[in-house]
mmCIF file of C-alpha atoms in Angstrom:
data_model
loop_
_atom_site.group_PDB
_atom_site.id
_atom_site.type_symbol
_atom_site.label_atom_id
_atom_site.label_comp_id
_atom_site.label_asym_id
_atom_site.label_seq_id
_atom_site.Cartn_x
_atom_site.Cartn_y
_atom_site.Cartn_z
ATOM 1 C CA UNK A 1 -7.424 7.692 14.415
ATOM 2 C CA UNK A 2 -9.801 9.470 12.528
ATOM 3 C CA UNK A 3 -7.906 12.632 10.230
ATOM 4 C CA UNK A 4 -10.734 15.038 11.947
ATOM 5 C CA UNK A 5 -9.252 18.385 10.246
ATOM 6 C CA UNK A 6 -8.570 16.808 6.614
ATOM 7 C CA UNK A 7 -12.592 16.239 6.949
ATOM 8 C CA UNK A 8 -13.329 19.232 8.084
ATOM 9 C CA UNK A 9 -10.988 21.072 5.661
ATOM 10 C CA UNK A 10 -13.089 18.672 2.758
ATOM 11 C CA UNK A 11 -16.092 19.965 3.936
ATOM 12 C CA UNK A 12 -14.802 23.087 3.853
ATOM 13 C CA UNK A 13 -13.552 23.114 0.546
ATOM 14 C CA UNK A 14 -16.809 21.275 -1.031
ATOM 15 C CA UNK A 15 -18.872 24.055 0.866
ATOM 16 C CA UNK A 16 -17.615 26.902 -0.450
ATOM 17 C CA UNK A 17 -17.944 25.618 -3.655
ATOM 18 C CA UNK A 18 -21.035 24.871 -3.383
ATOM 19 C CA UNK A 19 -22.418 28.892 -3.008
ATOM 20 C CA UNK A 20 -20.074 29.667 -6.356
ATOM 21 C CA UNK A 21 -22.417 29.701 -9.363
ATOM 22 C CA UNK A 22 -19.689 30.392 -11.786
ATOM 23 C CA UNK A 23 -17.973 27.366 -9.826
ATOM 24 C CA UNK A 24 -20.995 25.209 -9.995
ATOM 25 C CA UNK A 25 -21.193 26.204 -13.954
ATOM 26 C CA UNK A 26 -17.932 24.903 -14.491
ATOM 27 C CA UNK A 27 -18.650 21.297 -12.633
ATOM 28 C CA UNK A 28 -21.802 20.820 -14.504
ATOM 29 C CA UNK A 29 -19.435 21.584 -18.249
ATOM 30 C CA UNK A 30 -16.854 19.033 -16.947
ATOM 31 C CA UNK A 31 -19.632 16.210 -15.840
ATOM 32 C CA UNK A 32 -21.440 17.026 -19.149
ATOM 33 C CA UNK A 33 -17.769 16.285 -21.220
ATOM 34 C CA UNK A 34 -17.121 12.953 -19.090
ATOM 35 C CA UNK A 35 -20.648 11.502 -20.642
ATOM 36 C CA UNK A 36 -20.792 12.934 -23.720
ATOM 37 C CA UNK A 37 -20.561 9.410 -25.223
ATOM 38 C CA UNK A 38 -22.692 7.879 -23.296
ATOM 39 C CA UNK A 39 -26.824 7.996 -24.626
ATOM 40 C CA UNK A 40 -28.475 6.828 -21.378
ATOM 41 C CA UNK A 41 -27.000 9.791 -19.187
ATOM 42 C CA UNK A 42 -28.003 13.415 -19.625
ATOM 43 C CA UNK A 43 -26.950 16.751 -18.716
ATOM 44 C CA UNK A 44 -28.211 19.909 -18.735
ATOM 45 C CA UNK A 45 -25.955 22.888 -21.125
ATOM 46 C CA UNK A 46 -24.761 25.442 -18.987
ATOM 47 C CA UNK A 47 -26.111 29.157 -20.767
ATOM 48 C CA UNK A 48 -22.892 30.959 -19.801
ATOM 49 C CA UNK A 49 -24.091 34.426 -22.071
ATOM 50 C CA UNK A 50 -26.447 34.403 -18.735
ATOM 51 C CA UNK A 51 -24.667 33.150 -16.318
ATOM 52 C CA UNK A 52 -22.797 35.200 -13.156
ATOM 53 C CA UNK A 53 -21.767 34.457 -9.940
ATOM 54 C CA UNK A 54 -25.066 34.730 -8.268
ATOM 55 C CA UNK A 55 -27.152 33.347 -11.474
ATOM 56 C CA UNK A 56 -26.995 29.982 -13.116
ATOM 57 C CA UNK A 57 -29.100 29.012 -16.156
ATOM 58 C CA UNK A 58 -29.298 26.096 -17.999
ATOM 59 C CA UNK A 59 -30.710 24.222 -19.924
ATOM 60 C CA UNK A 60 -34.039 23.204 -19.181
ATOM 61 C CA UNK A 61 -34.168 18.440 -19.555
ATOM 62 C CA UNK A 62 -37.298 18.001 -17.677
ATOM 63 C CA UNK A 63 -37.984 14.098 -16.606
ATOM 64 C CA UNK A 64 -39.641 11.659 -13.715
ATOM 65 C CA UNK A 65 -38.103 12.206 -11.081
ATOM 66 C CA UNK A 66 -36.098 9.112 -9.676
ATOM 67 C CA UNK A 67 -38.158 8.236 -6.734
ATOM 68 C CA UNK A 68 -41.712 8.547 -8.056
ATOM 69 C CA UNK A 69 -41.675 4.761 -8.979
ATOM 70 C CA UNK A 70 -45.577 4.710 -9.860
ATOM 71 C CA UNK A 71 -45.135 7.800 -12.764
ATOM 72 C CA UNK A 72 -41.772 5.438 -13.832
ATOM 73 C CA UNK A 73 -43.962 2.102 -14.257
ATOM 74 C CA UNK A 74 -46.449 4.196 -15.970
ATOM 75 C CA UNK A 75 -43.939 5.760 -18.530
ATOM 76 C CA UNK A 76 -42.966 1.966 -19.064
ATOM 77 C CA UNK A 77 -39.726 2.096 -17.679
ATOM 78 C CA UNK A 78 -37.778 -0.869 -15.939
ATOM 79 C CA UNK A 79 -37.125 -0.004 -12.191
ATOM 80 C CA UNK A 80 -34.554 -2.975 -11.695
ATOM 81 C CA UNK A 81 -32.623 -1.491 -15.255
ATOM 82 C CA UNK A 82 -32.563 2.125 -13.913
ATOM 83 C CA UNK A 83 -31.040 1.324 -10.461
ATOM 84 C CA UNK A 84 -28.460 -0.893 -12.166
ATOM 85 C CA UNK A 85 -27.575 2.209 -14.786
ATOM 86 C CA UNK A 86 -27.712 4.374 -11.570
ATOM 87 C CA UNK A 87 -24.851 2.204 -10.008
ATOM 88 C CA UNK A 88 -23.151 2.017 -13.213
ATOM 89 C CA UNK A 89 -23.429 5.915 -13.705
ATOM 90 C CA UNK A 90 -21.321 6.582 -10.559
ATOM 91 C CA UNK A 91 -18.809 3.580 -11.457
ATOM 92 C CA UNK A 92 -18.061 5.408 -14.329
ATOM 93 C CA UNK A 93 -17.577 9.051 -12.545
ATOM 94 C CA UNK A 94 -15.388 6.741 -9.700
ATOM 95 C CA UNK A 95 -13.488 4.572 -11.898
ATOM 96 C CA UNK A 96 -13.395 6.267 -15.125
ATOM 97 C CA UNK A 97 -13.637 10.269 -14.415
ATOM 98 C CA UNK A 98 -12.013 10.494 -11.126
ATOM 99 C CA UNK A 99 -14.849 13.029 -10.829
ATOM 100 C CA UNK A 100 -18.298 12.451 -8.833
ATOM 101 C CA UNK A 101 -21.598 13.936 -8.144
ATOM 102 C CA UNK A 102 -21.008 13.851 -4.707
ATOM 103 C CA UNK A 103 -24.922 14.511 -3.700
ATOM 104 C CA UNK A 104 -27.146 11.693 -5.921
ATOM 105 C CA UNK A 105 -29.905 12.136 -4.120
ATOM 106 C CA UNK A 106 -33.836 11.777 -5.087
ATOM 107 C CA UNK A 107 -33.822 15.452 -5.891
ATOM 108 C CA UNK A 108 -31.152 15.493 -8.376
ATOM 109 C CA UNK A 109 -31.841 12.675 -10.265
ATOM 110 C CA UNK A 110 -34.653 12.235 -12.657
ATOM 111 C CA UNK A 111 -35.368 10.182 -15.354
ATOM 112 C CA UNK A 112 -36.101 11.121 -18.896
ATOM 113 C CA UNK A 113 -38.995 9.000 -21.509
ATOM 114 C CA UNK A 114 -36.649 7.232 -23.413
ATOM 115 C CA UNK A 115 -35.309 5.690 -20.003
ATOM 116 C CA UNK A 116 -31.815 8.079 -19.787
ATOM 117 C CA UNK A 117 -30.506 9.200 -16.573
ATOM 118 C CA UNK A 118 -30.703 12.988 -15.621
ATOM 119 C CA UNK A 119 -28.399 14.582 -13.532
ATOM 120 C CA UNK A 120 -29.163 18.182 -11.672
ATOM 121 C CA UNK A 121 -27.240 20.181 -8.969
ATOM 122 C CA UNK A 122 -23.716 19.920 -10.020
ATOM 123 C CA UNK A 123 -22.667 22.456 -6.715
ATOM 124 C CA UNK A 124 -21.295 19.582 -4.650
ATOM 125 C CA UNK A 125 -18.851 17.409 -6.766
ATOM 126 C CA UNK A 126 -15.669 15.586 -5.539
ATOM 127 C CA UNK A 127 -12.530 14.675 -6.973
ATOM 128 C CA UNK A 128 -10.358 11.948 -6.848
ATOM 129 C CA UNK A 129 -6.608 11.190 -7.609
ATOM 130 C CA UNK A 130 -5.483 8.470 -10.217
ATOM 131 C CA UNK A 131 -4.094 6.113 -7.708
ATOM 132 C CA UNK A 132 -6.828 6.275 -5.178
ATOM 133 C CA UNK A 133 -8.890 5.481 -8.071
ATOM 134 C CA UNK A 134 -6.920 2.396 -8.871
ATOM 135 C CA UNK A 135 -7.157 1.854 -4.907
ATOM 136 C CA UNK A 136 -11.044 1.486 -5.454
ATOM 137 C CA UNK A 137 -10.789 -0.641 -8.274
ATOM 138 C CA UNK A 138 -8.464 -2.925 -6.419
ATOM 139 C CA UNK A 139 -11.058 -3.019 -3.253
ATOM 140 C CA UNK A 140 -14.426 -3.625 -5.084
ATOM 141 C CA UNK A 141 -12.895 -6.647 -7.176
ATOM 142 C CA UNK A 142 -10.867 -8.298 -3.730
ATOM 143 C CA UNK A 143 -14.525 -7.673 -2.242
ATOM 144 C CA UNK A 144 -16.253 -9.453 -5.179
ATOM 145 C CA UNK A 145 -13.518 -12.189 -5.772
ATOM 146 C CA UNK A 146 -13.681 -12.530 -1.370
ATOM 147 C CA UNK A 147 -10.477 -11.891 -1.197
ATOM 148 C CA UNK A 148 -9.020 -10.713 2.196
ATOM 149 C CA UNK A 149 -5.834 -10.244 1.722
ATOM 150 C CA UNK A 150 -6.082 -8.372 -1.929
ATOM 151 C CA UNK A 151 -8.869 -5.794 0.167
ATOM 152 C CA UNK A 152 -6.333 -5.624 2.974
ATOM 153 C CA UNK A 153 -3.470 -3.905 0.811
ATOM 154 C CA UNK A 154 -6.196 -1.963 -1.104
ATOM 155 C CA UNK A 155 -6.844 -0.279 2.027
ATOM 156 C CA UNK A 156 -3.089 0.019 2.953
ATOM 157 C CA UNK A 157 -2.746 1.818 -0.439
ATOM 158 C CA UNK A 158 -5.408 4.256 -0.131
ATOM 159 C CA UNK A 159 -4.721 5.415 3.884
ATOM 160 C CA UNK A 160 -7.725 3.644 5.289
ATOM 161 C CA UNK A 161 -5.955 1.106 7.191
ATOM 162 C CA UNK A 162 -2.790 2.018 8.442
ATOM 163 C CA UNK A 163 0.699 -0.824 7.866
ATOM 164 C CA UNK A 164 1.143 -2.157 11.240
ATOM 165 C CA UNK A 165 3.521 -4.493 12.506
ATOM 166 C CA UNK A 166 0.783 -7.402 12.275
ATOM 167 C CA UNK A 167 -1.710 -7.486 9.736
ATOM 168 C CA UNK A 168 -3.153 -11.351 10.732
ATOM 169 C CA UNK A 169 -5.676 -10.154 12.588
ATOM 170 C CA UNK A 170 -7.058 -7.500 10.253
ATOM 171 C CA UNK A 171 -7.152 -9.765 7.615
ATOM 172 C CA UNK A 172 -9.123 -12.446 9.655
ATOM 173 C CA UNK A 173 -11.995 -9.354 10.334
ATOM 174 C CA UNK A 174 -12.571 -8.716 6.782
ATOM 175 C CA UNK A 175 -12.562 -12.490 5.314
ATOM 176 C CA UNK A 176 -15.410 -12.853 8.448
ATOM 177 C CA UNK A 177 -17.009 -9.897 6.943
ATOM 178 C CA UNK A 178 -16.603 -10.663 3.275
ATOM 179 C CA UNK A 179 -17.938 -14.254 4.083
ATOM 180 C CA UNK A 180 -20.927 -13.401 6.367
ATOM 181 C CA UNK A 181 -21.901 -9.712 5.317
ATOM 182 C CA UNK A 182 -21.463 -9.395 2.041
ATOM 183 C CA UNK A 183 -24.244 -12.386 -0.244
ATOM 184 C CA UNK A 184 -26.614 -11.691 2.305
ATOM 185 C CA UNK A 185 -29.347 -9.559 2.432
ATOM 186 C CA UNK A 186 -29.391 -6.999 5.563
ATOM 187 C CA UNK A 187 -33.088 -7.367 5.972
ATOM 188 C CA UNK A 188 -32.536 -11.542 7.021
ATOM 189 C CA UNK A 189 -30.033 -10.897 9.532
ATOM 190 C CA UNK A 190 -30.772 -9.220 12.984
ATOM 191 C CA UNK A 191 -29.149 -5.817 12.967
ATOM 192 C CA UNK A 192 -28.338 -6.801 17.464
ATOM 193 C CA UNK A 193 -26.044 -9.394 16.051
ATOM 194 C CA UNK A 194 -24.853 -7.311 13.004
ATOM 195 C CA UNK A 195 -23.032 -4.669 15.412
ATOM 196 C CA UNK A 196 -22.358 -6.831 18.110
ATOM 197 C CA UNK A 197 -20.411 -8.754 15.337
ATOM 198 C CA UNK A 198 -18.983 -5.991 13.831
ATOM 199 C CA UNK A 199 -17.756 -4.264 17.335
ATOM 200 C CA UNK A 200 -16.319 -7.541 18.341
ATOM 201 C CA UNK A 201 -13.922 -7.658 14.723
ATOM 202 C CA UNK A 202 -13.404 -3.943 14.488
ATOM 203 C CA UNK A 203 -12.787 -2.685 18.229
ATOM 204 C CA UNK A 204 -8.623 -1.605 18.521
ATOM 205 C CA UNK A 205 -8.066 -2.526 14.934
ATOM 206 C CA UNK A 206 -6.380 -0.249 12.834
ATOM 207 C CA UNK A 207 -8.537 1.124 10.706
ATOM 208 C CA UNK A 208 -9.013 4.890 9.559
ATOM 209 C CA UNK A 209 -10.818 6.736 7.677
ATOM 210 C CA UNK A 210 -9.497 8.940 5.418
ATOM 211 C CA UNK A 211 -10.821 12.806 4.149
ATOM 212 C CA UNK A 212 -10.656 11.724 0.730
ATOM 213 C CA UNK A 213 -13.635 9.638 1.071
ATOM 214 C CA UNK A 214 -15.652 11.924 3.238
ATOM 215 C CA UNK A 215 -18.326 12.458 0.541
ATOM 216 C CA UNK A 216 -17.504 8.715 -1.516
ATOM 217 C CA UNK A 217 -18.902 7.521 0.967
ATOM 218 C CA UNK A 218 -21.738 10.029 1.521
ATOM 219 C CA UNK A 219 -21.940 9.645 -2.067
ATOM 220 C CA UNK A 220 -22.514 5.638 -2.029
ATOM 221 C CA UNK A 221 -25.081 5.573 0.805
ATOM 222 C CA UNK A 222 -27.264 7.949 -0.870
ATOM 223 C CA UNK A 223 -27.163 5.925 -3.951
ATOM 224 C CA UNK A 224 -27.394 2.658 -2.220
ATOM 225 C CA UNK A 225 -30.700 3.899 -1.558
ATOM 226 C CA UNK A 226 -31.951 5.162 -4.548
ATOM 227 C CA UNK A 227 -31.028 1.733 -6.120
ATOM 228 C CA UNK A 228 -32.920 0.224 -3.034
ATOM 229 C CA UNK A 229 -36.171 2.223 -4.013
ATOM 230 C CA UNK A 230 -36.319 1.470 -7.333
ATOM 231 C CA UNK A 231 -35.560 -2.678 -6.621
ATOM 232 C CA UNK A 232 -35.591 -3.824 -3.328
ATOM 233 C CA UNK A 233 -32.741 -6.928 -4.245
ATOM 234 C CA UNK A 234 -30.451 -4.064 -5.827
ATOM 235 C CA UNK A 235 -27.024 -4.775 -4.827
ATOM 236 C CA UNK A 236 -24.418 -2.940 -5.590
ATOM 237 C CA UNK A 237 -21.580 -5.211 -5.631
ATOM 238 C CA UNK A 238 -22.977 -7.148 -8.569
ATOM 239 C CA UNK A 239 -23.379 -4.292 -10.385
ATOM 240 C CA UNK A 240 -19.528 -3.242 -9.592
ATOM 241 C CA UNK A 241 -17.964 -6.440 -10.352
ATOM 242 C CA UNK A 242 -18.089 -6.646 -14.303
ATOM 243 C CA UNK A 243 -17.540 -2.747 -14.528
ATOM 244 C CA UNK A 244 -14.496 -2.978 -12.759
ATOM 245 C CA UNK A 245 -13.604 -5.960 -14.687
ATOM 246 C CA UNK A 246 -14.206 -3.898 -18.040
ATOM 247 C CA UNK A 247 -12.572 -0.907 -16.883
ATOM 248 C CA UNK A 248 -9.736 -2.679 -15.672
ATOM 249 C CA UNK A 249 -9.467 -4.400 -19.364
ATOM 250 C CA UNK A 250 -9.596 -0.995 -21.206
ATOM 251 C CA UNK A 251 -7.056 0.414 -19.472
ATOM 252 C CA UNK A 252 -4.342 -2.444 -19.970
ATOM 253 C CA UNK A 253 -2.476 -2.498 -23.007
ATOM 254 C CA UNK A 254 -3.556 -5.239 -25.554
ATOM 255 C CA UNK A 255 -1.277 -7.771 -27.587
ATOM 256 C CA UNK A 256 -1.753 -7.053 -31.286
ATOM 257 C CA UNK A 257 -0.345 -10.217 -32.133
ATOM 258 C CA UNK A 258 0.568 -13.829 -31.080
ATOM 259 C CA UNK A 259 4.250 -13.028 -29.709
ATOM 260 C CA UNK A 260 2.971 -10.413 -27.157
ATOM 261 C CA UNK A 261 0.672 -12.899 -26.104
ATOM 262 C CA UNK A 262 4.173 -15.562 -25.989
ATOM 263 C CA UNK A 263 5.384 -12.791 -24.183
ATOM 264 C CA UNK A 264 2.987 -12.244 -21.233
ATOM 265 C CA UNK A 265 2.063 -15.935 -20.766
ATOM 266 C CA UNK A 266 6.192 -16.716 -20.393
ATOM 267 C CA UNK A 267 6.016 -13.709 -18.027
ATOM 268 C CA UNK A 268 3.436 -15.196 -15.852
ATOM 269 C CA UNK A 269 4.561 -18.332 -15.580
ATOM 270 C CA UNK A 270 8.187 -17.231 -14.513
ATOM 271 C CA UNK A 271 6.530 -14.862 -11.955
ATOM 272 C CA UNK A 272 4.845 -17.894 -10.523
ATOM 273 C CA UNK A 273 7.715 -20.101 -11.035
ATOM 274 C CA UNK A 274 10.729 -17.798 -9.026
ATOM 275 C CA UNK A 275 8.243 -16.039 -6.903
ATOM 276 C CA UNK A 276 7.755 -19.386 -4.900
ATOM 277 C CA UNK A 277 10.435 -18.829 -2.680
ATOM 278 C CA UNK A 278 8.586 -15.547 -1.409
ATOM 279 C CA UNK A 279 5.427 -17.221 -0.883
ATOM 280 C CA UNK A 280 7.555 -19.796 1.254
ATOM 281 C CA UNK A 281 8.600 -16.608 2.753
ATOM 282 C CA UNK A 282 5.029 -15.214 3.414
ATOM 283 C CA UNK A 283 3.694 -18.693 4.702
ATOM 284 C CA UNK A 284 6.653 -19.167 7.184
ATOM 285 C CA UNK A 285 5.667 -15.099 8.149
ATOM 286 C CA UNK A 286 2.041 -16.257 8.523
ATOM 287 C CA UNK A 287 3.378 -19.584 11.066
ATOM 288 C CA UNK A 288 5.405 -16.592 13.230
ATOM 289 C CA UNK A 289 2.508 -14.504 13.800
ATOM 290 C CA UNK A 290 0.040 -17.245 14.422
ATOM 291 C CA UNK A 291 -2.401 -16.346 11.188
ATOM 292 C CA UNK A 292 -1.381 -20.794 10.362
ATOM 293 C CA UNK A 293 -1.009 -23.338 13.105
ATOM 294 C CA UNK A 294 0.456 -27.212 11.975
ATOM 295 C CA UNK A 295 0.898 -29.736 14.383
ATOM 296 C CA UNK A 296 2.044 -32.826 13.015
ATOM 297 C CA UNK A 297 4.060 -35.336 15.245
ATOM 298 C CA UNK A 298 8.176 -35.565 16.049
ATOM 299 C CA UNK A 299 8.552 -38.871 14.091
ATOM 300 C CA UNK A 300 6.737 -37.524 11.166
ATOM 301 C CA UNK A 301 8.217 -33.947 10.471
ATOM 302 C CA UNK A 302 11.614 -35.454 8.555
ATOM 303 C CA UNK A 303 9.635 -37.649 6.331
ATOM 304 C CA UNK A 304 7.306 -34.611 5.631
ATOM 305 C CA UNK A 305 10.031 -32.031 5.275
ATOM 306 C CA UNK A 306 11.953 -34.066 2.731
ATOM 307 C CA UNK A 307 8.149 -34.785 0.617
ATOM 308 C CA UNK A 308 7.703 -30.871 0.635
ATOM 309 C CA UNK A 309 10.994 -30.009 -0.918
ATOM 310 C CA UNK A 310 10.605 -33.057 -3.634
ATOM 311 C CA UNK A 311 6.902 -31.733 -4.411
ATOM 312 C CA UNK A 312 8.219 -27.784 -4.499
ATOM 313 C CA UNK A 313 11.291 -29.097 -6.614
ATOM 314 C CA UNK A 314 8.273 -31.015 -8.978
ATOM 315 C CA UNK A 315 6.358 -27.891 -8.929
ATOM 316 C CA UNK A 316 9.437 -26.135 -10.442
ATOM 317 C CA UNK A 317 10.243 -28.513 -13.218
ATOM 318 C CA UNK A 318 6.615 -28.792 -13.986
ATOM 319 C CA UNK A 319 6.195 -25.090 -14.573
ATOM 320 C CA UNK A 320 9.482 -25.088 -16.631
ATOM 321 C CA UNK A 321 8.333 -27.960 -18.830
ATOM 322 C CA UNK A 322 4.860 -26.184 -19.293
ATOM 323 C CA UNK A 323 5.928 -22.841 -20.159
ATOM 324 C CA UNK A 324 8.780 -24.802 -22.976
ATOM 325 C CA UNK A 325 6.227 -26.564 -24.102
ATOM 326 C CA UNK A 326 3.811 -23.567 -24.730
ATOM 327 C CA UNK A 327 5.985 -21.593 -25.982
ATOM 328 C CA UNK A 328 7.036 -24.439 -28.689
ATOM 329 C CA UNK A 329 3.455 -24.841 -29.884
ATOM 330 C CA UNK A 330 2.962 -21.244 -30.187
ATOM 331 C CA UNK A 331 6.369 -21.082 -32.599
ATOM 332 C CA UNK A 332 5.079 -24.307 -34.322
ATOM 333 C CA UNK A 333 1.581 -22.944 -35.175
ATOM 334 C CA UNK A 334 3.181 -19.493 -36.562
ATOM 335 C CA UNK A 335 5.404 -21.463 -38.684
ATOM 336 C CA UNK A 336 8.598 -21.354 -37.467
ATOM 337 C CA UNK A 337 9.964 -24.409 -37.055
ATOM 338 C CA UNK A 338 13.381 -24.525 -36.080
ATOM 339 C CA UNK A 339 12.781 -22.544 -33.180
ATOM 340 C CA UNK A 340 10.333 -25.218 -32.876
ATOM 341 C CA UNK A 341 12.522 -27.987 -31.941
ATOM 342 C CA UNK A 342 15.276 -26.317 -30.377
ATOM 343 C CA UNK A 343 12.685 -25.528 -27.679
ATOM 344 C CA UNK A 344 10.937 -28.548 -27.681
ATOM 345 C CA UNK A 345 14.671 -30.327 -27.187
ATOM 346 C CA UNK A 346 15.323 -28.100 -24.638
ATOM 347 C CA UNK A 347 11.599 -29.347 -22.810
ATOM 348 C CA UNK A 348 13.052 -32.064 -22.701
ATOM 349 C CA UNK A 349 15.484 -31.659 -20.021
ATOM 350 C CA UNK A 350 13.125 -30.510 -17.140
ATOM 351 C CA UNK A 351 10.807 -33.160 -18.242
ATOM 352 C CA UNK A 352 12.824 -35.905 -17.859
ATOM 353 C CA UNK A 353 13.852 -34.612 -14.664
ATOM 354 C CA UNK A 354 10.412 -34.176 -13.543
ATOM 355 C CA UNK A 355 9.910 -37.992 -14.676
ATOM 356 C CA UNK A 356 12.810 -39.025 -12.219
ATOM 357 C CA UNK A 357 11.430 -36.943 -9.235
ATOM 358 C CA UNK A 358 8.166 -38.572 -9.328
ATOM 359 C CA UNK A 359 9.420 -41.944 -9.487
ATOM 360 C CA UNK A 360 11.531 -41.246 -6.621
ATOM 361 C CA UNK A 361 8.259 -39.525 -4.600
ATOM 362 C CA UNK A 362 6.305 -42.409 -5.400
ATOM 363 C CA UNK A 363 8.916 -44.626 -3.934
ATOM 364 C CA UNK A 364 9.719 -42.766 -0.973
ATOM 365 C CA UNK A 365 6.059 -42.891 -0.354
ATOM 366 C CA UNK A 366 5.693 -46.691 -0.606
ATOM 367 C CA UNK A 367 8.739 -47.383 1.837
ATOM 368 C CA UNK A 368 6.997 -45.125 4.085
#
């Protein structure tokens, strides 16, 4: 299932580019403009007055180069900070920039006195569209937060797994990979049992992988080394998770005042209130395709059936009555007060009715 041409015409494409000076030029202007705000990156002005297709000059930002770790201790610079800036360098050109040094090797990276990053080579670069880079984003924090299913229909979204019928077993590979591969260190583990493991969960599943990430990933392997140089416990995943989280916040719009925050915090609570049917749904989807089993007895299943629909129906009046109540002491601290009471009278109804329900469960459970 692999997309064997769309790689080959990336390669192709990336390639070509890379033997264009005036191409190369260009890449190197663009890079320079996406850290221009940014003090601990540096790169190199492009002299176009003496530039042509077969000559490139620029400017000339010497540094230590990346992998000489003795001349970086000497120069008093912190190994374990310049593989975490490394990681959060490309984060930014992933995430941010949608556009990549796609060849972060040793070579091309050197390091300058004052502890800044310095890029060189900008002839092989890659670009990304806005949704796959929202795709990423989505991955890296379901593979922080161990989240299966929220990696699952990252992957969906960005063509690397493709929608089948049944999706219970994929899921059930990457929780067992999220929850054995990815807090431990590679070194403790025998690599036998590593690919026997990961042969066993991977074997006839659909996954793919698509041209688009042809040099990501080439991209992330080189740099998982360099951070690996400069600190053997570098790990890359750390680094991502608080990035993403702060990208993530920039980009969503922010509540200027205390009735957009009213707003969204009524929004998520009705979202969680109506969208329990649907997760009903999703769990009686899960019970069809085997992904939960429940085996209770005959004599039980009535009295069970009838304590689920009283403790959804509780669930329901309790969210209600919460989001009243909020939205009541949010009116009542910015002063207005009659809106005040007519929602707090208005709390009142699911609230008593929440009283009666759990008087009756509590009943129904004593008899039983």
């Amino acid at each position: 299932n692999r997309d064997w041409l769309g790689i080959y015409a990336e390669c192709c494409r990336i390639l070509w580019q890379e033997v264009d000076y005036l191409q190369e030029g260009r890449s190197a202007d663009t890079f320079r403009r996406n850290f221009r705000g940014i003090d601990w990156v540096k790169v190199p002005k492009v002299y176009w007055r003496y530039a042509s297709p077969r000559v490139l000059t620029l400017e000339y930002v010497p540094g230590i180069k990346i992998s000489h770790y003795e001349a970086l201790e000497a120069a008093g610079l912190e190994r374990k900070q310049l593989a975490k800036l490394s990681a959060r360098a490309y984060l930014q050109q992933l995430l941010n920039d949608g556009f990549f040094h796609a060849d972060p090797h040793p070579g091309n990276l050197a390091v300058s006195p004052d502890g800044a990053l310095i890029f060189y080579d900008f002839g092989m670069m890659g670009e990304i569209k806005a949704n796959v880079k929202a795709g990423l984003m989505e991955t890296m924090l379901g593979i922080t937060e161990k989240d299966a299913d929220r990696v699952m229909n990252s992957l969906v979204t960005l063509g690397a797994l493709e929608a089948t019928g049944d999706l219970a077993p994929v899921r059930r590979s990457i929780q067992f990979m999220l929850d054995n591969f990815m807090d431990k260190p590679f070194e403790a583990q025998s690599i036998t049992a590593i690919s026997d493991d990961l042969y066993e969960i991977a074997y006839d599943q659909p996954f793919r992988f698509p041209a688009t990430f042809t040099f990501v990933m080439r991209a992330f392997s080189t740099l998982e080394g360099v951070g690996k140089g400069l600190d053997p416990e570098f790990n890359f995943m750390a680094v991502a998770q608080p990035f993403a989280l702060q990208v993530m916040s920039e980009n969503l719009p922010s509540g200027s005042n205390i009735i957009d925050q009213l707003g969204r915090q009524a929004a998520q609570l009705s979202t969680s209130t109506f969208g329990l049917p649907r997760r009903i749904e999703d769990t009686i989807d899960k019970l069809d395709r085997g992904d939960i089993r429940i085996r209770v007895r005959a004599q039980e299943s009535d009295r069970l059936l009838r304590k689920l629909g009283g403790m959804q129906l509780a669930t329901n009046y309790t969210l209600i009555f919460c989001a009243l109540i909020l939205s009541a002491t949010l009116l009542f601290v910015n002063g207005s007060f009659i809106p005040t009471a007519v929602v707090g009278a208005i709390a009142l109804v699911p609230g008593w009715a929440l009283w009666r329900l759990l008087k009756k469960l509590d009943r129904y459970d004593r008899k039983f």
